[in-house]
Structure formats: structure tokens, C-alpha cells
PDB file of C-alpha atoms in Angstrom:
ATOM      1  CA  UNK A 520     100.175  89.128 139.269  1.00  0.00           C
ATOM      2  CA  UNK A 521      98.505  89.071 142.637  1.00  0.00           C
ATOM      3  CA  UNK A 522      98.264  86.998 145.542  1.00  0.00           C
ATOM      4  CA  UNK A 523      95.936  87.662 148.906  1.00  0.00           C
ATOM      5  CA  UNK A 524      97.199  89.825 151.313  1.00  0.00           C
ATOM      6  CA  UNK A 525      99.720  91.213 149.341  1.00  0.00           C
ATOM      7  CA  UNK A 526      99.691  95.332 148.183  1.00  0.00           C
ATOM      8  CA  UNK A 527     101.694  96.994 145.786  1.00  0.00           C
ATOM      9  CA  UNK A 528     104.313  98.645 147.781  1.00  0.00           C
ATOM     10  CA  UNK A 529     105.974  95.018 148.288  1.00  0.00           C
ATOM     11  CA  UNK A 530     106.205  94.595 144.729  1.00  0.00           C
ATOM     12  CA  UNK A 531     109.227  95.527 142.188  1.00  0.00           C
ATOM     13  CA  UNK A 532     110.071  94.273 138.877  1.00  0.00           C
ATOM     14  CA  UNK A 533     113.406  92.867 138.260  1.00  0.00           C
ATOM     15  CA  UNK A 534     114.360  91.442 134.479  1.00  0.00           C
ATOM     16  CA  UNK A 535     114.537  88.158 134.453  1.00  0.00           C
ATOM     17  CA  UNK A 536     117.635  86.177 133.242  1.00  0.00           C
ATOM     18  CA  UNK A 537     117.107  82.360 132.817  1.00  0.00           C
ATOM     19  CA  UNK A 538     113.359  82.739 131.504  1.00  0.00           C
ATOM     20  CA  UNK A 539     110.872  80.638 134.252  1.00  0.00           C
ATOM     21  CA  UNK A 540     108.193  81.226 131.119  1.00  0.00           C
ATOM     22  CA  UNK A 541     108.419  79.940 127.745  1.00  0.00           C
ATOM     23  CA  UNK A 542     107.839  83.123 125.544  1.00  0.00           C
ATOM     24  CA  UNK A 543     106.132  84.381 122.583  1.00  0.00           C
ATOM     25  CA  UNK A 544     109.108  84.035 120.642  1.00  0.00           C
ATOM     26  CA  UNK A 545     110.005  84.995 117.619  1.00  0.00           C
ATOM     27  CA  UNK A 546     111.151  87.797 120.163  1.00  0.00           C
ATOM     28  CA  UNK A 547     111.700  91.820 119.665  1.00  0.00           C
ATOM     29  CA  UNK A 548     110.141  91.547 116.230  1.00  0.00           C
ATOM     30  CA  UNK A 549     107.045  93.550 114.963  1.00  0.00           C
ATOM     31  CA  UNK A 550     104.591  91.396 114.201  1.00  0.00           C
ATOM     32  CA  UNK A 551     101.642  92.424 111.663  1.00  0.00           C
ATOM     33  CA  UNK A 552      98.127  92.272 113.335  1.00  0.00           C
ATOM     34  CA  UNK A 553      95.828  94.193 111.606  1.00  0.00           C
ATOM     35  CA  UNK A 554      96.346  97.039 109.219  1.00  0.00           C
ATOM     36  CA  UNK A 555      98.841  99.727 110.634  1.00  0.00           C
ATOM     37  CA  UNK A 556      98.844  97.706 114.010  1.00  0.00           C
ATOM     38  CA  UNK A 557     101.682  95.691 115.058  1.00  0.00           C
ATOM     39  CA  UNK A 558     102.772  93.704 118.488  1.00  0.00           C
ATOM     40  CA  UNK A 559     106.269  93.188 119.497  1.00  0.00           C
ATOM     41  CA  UNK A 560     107.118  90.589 121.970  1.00  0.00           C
ATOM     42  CA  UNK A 561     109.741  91.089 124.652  1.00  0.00           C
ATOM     43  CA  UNK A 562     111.590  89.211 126.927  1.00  0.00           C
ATOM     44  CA  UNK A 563     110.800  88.302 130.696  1.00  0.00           C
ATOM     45  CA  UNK A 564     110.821  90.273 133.966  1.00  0.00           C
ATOM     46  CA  UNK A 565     110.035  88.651 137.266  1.00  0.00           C
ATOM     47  CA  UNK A 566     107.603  90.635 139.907  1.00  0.00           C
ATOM     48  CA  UNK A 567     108.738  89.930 143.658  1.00  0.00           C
ATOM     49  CA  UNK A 568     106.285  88.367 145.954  1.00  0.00           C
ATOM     50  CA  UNK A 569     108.183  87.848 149.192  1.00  0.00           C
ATOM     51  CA  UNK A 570     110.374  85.212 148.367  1.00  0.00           C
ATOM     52  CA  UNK A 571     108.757  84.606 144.655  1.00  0.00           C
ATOM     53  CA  UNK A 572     109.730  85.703 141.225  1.00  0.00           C
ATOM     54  CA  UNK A 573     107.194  85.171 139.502  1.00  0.00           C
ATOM     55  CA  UNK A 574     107.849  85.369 135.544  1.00  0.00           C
ATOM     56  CA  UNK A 575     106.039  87.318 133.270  1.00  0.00           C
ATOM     57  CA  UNK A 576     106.027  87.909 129.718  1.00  0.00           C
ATOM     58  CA  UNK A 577     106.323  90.959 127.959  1.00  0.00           C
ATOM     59  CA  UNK A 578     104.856  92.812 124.941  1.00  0.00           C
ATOM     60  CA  UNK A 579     104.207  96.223 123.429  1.00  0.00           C
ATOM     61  CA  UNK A 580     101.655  97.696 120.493  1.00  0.00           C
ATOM     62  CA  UNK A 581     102.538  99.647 118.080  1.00  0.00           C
ATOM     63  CA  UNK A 582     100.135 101.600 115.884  1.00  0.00           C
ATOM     64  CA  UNK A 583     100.783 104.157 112.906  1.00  0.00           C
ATOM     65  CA  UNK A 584      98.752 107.196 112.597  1.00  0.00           C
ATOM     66  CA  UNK A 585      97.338 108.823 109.869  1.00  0.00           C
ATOM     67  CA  UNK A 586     100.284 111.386 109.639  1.00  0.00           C
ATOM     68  CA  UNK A 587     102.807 108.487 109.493  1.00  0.00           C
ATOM     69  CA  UNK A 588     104.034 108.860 113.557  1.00  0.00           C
ATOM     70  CA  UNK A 589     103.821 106.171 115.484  1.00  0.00           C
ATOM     71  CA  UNK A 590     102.346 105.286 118.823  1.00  0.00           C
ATOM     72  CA  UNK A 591     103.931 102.861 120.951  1.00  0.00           C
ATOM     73  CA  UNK A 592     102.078 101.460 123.659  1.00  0.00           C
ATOM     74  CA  UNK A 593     103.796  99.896 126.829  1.00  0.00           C
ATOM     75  CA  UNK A 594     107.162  99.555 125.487  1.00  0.00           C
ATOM     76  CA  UNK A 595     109.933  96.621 125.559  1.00  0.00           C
ATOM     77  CA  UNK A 596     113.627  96.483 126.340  1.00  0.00           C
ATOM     78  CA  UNK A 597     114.965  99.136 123.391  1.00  0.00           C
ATOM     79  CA  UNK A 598     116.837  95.940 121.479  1.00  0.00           C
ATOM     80  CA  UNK A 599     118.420  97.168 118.719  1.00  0.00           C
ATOM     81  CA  UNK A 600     117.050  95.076 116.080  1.00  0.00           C
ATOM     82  CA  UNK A 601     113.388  95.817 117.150  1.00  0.00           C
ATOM     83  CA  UNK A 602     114.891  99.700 117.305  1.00  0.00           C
ATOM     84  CA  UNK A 603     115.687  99.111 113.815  1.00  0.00           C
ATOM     85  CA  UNK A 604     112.497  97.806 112.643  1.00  0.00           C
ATOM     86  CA  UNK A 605     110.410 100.817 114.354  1.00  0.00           C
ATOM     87  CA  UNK A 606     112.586 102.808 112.459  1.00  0.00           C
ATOM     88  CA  UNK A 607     111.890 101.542 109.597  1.00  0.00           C
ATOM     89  CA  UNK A 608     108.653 101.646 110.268  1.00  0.00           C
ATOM     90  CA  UNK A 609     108.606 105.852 110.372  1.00  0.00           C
ATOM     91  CA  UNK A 610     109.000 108.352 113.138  1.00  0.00           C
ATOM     92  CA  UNK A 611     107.718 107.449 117.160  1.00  0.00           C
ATOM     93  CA  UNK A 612     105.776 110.007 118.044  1.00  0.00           C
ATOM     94  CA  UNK A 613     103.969 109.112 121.171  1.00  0.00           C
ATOM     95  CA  UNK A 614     105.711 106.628 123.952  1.00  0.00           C
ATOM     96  CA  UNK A 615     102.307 105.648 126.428  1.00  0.00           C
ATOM     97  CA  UNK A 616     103.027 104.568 129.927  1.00  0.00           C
ATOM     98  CA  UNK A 617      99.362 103.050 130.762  1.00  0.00           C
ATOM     99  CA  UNK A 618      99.447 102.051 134.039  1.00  0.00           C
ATOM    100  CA  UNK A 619     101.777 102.548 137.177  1.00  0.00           C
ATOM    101  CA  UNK A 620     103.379  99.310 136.605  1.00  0.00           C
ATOM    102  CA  UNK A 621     104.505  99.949 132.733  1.00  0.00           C
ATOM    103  CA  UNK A 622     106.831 102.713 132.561  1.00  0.00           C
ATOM    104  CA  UNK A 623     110.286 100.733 132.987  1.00  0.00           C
ATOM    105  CA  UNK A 624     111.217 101.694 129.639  1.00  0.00           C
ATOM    106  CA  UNK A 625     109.727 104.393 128.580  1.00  0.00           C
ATOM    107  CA  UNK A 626     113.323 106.648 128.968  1.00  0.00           C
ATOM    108  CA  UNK A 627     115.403 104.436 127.158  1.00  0.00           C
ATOM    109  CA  UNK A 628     112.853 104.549 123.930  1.00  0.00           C
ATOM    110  CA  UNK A 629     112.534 108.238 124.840  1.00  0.00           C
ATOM    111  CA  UNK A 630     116.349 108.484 124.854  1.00  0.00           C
ATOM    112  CA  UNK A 631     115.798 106.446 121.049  1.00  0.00           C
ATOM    113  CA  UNK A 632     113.158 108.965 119.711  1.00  0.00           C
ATOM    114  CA  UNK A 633     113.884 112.237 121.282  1.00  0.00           C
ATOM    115  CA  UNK A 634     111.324 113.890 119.607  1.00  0.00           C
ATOM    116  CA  UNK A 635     108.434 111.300 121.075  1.00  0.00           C
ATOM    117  CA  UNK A 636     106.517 112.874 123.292  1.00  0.00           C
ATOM    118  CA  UNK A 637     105.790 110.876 126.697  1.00  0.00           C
ATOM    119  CA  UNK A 638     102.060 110.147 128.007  1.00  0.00           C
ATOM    120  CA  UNK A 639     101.479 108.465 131.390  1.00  0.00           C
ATOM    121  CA  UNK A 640      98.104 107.112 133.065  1.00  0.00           C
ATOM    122  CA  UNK A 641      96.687 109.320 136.257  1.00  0.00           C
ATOM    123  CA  UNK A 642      98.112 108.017 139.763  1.00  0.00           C
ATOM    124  CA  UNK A 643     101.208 107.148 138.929  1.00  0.00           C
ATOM    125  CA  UNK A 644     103.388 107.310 142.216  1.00  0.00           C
ATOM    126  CA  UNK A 645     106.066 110.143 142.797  1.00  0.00           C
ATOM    127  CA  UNK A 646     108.596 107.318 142.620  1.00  0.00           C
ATOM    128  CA  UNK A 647     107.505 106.127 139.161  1.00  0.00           C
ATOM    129  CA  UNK A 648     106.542 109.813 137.849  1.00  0.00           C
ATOM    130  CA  UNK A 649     110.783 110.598 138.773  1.00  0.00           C
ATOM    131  CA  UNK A 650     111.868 107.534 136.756  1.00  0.00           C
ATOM    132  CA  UNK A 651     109.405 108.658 133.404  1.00  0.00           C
ATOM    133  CA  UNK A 652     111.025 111.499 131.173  1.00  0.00           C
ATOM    134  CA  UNK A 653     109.134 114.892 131.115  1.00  0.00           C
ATOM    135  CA  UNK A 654     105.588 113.751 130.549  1.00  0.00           C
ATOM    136  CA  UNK A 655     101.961 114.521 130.219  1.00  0.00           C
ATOM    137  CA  UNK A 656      98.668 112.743 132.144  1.00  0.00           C
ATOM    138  CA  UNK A 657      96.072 110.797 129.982  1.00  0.00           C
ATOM    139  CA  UNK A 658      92.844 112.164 130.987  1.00  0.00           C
ATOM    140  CA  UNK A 659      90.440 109.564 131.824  1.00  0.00           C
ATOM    141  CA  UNK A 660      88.185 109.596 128.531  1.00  0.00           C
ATOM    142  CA  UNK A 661      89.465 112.431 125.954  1.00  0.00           C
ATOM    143  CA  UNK A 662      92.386 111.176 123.716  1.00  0.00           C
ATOM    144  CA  UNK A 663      94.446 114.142 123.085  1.00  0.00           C
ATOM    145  CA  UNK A 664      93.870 115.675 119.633  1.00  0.00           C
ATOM    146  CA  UNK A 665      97.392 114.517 118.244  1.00  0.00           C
ATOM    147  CA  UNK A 666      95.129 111.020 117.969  1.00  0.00           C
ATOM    148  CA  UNK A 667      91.619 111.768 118.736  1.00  0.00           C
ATOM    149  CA  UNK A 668      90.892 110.734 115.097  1.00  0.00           C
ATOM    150  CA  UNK A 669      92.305 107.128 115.968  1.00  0.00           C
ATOM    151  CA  UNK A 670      91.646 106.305 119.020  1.00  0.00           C
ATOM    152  CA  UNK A 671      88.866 106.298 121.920  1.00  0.00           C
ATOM    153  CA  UNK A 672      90.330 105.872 125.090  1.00  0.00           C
ATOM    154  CA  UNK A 673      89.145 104.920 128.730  1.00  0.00           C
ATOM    155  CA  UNK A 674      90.482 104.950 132.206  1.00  0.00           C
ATOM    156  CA  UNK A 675      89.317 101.859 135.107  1.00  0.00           C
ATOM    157  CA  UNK A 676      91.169 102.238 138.260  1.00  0.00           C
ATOM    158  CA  UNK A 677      91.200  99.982 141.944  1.00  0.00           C
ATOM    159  CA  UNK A 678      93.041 100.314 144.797  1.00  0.00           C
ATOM    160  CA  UNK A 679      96.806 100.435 143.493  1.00  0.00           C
ATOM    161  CA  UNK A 680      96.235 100.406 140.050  1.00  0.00           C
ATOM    162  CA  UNK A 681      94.958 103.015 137.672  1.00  0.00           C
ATOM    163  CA  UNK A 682      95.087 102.112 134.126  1.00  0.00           C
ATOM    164  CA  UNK A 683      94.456 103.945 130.451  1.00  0.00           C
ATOM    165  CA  UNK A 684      92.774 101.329 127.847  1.00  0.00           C
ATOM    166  CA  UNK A 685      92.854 101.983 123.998  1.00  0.00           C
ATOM    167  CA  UNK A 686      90.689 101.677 121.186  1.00  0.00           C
ATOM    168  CA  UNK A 687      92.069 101.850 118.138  1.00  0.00           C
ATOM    169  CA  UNK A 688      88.877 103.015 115.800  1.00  0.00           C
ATOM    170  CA  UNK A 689      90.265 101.748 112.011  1.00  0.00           C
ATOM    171  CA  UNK A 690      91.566  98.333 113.060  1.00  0.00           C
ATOM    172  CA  UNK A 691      88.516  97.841 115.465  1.00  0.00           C
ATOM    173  CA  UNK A 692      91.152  96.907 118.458  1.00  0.00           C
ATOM    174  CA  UNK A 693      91.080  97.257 122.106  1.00  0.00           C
ATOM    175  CA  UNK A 694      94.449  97.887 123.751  1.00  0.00           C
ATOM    176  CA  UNK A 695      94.618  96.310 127.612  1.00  0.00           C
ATOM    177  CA  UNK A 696      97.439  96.466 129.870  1.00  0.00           C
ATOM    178  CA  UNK A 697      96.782  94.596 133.250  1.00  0.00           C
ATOM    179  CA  UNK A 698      92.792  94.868 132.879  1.00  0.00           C
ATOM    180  CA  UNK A 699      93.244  91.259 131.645  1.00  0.00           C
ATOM    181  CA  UNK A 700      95.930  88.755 131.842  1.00  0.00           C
ATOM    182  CA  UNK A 701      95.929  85.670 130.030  1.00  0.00           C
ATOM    183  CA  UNK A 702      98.981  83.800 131.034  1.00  0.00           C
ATOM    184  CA  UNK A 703      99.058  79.734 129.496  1.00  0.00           C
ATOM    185  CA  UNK A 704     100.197  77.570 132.745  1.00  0.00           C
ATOM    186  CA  UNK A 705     101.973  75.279 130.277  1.00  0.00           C
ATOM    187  CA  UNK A 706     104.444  77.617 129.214  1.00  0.00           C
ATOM    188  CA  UNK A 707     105.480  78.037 133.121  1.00  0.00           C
ATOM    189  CA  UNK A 708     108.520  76.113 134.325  1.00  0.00           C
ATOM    190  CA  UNK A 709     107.474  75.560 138.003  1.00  0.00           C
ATOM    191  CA  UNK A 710     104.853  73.975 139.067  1.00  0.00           C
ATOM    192  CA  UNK A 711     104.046  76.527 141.941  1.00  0.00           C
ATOM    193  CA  UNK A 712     103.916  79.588 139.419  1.00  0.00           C
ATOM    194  CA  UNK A 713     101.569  77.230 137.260  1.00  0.00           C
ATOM    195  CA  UNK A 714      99.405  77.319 140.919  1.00  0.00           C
ATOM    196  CA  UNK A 715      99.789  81.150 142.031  1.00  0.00           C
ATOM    197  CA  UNK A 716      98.938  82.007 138.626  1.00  0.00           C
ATOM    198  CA  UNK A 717      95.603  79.505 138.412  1.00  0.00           C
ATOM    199  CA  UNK A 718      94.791  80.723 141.761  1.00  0.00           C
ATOM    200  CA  UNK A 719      95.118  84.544 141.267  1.00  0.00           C
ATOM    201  CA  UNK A 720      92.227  83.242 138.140  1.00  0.00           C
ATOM    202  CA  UNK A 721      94.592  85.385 134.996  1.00  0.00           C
ATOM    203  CA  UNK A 722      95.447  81.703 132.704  1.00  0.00           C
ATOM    204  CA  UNK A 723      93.664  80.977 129.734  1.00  0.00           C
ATOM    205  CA  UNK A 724      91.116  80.556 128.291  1.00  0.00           C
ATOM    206  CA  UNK A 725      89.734  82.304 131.443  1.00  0.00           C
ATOM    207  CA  UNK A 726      91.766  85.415 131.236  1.00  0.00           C
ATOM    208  CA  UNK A 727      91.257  87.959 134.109  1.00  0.00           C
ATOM    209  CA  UNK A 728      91.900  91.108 136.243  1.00  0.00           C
ATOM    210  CA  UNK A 729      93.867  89.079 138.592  1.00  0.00           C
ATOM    211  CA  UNK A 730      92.103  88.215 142.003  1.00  0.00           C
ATOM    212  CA  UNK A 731      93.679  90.657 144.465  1.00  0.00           C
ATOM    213  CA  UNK A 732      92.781  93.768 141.786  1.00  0.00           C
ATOM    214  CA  UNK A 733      89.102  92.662 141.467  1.00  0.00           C
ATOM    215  CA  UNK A 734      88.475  93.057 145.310  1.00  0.00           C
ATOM    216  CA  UNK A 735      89.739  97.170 144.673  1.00  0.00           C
ATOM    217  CA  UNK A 736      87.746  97.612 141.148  1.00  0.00           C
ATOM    218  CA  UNK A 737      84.612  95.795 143.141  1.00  0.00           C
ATOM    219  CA  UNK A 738      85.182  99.291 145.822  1.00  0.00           C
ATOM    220  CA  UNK A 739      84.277 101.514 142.674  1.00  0.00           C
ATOM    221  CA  UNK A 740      81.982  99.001 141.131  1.00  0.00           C
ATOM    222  CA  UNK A 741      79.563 101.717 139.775  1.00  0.00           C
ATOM    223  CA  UNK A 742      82.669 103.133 137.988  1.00  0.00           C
ATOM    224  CA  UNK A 743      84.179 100.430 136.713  1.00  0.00           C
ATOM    225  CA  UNK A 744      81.231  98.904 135.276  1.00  0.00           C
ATOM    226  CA  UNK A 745      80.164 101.801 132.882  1.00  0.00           C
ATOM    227  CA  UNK A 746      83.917 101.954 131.988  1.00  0.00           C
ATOM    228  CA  UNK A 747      83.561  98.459 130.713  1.00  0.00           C
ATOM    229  CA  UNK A 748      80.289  98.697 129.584  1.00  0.00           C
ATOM    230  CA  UNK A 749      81.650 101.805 127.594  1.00  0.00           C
ATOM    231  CA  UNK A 750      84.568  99.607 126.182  1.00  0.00           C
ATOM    232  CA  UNK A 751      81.870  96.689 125.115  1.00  0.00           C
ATOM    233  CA  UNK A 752      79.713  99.116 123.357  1.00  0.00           C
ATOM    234  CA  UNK A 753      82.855  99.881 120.667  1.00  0.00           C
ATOM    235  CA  UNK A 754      82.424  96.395 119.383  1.00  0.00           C
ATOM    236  CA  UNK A 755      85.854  95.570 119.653  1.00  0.00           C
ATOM    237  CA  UNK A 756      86.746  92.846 116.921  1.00  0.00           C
ATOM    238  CA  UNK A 757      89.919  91.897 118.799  1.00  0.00           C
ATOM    239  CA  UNK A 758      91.985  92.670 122.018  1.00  0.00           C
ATOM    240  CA  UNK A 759      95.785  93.334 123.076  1.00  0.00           C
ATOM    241  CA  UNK A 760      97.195  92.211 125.932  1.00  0.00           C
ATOM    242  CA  UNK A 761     100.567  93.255 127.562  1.00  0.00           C
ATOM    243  CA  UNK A 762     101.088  89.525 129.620  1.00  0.00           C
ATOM    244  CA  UNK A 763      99.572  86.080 127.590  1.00  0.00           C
ATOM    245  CA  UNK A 764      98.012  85.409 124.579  1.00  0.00           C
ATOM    246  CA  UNK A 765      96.053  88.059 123.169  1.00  0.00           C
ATOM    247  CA  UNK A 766      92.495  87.893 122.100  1.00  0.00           C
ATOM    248  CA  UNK A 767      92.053  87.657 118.111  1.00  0.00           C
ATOM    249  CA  UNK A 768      88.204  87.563 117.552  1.00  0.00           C
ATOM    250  CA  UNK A 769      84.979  87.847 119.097  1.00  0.00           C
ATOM    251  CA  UNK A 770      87.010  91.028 121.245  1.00  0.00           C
ATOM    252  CA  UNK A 771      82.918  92.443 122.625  1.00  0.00           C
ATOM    253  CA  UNK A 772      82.593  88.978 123.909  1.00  0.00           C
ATOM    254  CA  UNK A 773      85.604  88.367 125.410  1.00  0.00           C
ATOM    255  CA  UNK A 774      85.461  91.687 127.531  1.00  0.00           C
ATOM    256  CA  UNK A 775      82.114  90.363 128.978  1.00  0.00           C
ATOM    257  CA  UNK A 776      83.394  87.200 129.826  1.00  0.00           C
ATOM    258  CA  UNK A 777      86.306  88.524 131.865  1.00  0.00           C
ATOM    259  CA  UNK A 778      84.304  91.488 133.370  1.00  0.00           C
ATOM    260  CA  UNK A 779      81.217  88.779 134.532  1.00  0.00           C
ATOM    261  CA  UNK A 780      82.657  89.002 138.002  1.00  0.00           C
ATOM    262  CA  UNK A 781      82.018  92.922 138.551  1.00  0.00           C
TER     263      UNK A 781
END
């Protein structure tokens, strides 16, 4: 979430203890979404803002590949029932840190599935490149063979934030981070978060790069807009969002809608 006038080195994440939004529950469970593609939802971490806290939701994608590893986009807090499901589920394979903002943990799934190895998204600062295990850059357009086959991939970047997007070529899903958020003011318990988030335009329906980011992505417009343009043209049926409620059909339209601005 962003507000005017504010940058990303006065930001840190803190997780939140008496939720201030009511979430996705049932919580740390896989849900089915399409074949071989599941979400899990997490619990909530607060982003400072001077003196606010504002409360955000969590949630992580997890998709099996052909050669039964999984990829695990984003991930949650490592609770051990949602551990146990993964499990379950087969071998992690791949943990993916997309952005510089979704990384906090990455090592404790790491430290779950030693054998995972780590991808992060260019421009990730020194300080969040020290906290990731040993790790390899996402290049901005070339999956890396181990899923070439499964995915396309493609990187958007502004100002602070550089950011890897997904799409996953069987079930005909894009993957977003922070490129949209689609946050319900209902489920907010203060009236003021309710206002920061309406006026930073990420709520639903209307689900956005939040205000602040669009002035940086309008700096590299030319870039940004083939990106998306490149992302519409892989008729996505659906997309996955990290923060809010996710975006089950009509996925080509929805990326236009939210990308009219640019």
C-alpha cells in the first residue's frame, strides 16, 4: 500500500497480531483452483506508514510441475499444518521471491525444503538480498528451463518496485504480486484504513497498482505498457493475487481494466 509522498525506505513489514482485516479464512490451507494450481491463504502483516499499520492480507500459489516438484510462489508463515499439506502434496522444488517486498519467508520454507532452490526478482536491495538464502535472479522474460515448459514469465518495474509476473501455460493463469491489489474495504476494521486504501485506488472491484507505484511505472511508460500488453496477449482465463480477492474469470479483461491508467 501507498500513500503520496511516501517512498519505500520508510516502509517495513511487521506481522500483525490482533488482525485490523477480516481474512480469507479457512487459513494456511491449500485450496484447489484449477488443475495442479492451488492458493494458500495466510495470516496478516501490517506495513508502517509513519504512525499507520496498515493491515494486509496474505497469500501464496502453489503450482505442480510436470515432474511432480512444486513451485511455490510468494510464500506464507511455514505453519505446520499447511507444511504438512505441501508435503503431501510432493517435493518443493522452487521457492520464488517476486518482488522486493515478498521475501520474508522465503528462509524458513527454504529451511523446510532444503533441497528447493531459491529464485528472486532483479533489484532486490542488499538488505533484502542478505535476508534471502543463496539464490538466483529471474531474468526479465526467460523462465529458466527447470519450468520453461509451464510457465511464461514477465518482469514490470517503477521506481522502488521491480516485480516478476507468472503465467502458468496449462491452467491458463496469471500470477501477480503487487501489480494489482484488490483489497474489499468491508473486511477493514478502521474506518481510516477503509479511506487510505480507497484513496491509494487498490479496493475492489477496481483493483489497482496502488497510486504512489503508478506515478514510477508512468516514468517507464513505454516499458511497462508492452509488458502488459505482452501479459494480455496470453489470454489469461484467470488471475492470482498476493493481497484481496483474486480474479476468477474474464483474467485478459481484467488486466486491461486495471492497466487503463498507463
Amino acid at each position: 500500500m501507498w500513500i503520496i509522498g511516501l517512498k519505500l525506505n520508510a516502509l517495513s513489514w511487521e506481522v500483525a497480531m490482533r488482525p485490523g482485516y477480516r481474512l480469507y479464512e479457512p487459513l494456511f490451507v491449500l485450496k484447489p483452483i484449477a488443475p495442479d494450481v492451488w492458493v494458500a491463504d495466510g495470516g496478516e502483516i501490517r506495513m508502517h506508514l509513519g504512525i499507520l499499520r496498515l493491515p494486509f492480507p496474505t497469500r501464496m500459489i502453489v503450482v505442480r510441475l510436470p515432474d511432480g516438484g512444486l513451485w511455490v510462489h510468494s510464500p506464507i508463515a511455514a505453519a505446520p499444518r499447511l507444511i504438512a499439506q505441501v508435503r503431501e502434496l510432493g517435493a518443493v522444488t522452487h521457492l520464488v521471491a517476486p518482488n522486493n517486498l515478498h521475501y520474508t519467508w522465503i528462509s524458513a520454507w527454504s529451511h523446510e525444503f532444503g533441497q528447493a532452490r531459491v529464485w528472486a526478482a532483479p533489484g532486490m536491495s542488499a538488505n533484502s538480498s542478505t535476508r534471502l538464502p543463496k539464490h538466483e535472479l529471474l531474468s526479465d522474460t526467460e523462465p529458466p528451463p527447470e519450468w520453461q515448459g509451464s510457465f511464461k514469465q514477465q518482469r514490470i518495474s517503477g521506481g522502488p518496485l521491480t516485480e516478476v509476473d507468472f503465467f502458468h501455460r496449462k491452467s491458463r493463469t496469471l500470477i501477480l504480486t503487487d501489480a494489482i491489489e484488490n483489497l474489499d474495504l468491508k473486511r477493514f476494521r478502521s474506518v481510516i484504513y477503509r479511506f487510505v486504501t480507497w484513496a491509494a485506488g487498490s479496493n475492489e472491484p477496481d483493483g489497482m497498482l496502488p497510486w504512489e507505484l503508478r506515478k514510477h511505472f508512468q516514468t517507464n511508460r513505454c516499458y511497462n505498457r508492452a509488458a502488459i500488453d505482452r501479459m494480455i496477449q496470453w489470454q489469461p482465463e484467470r488471475i492470482l493475487l498476493a493481497h484481496g480477492r483474486c480474479y476468477y474469470q474474464d483474467g485478459a479483461e481484467e488486466l486491461k481494466r486495471a492497466f487503463r491508467w498507463l
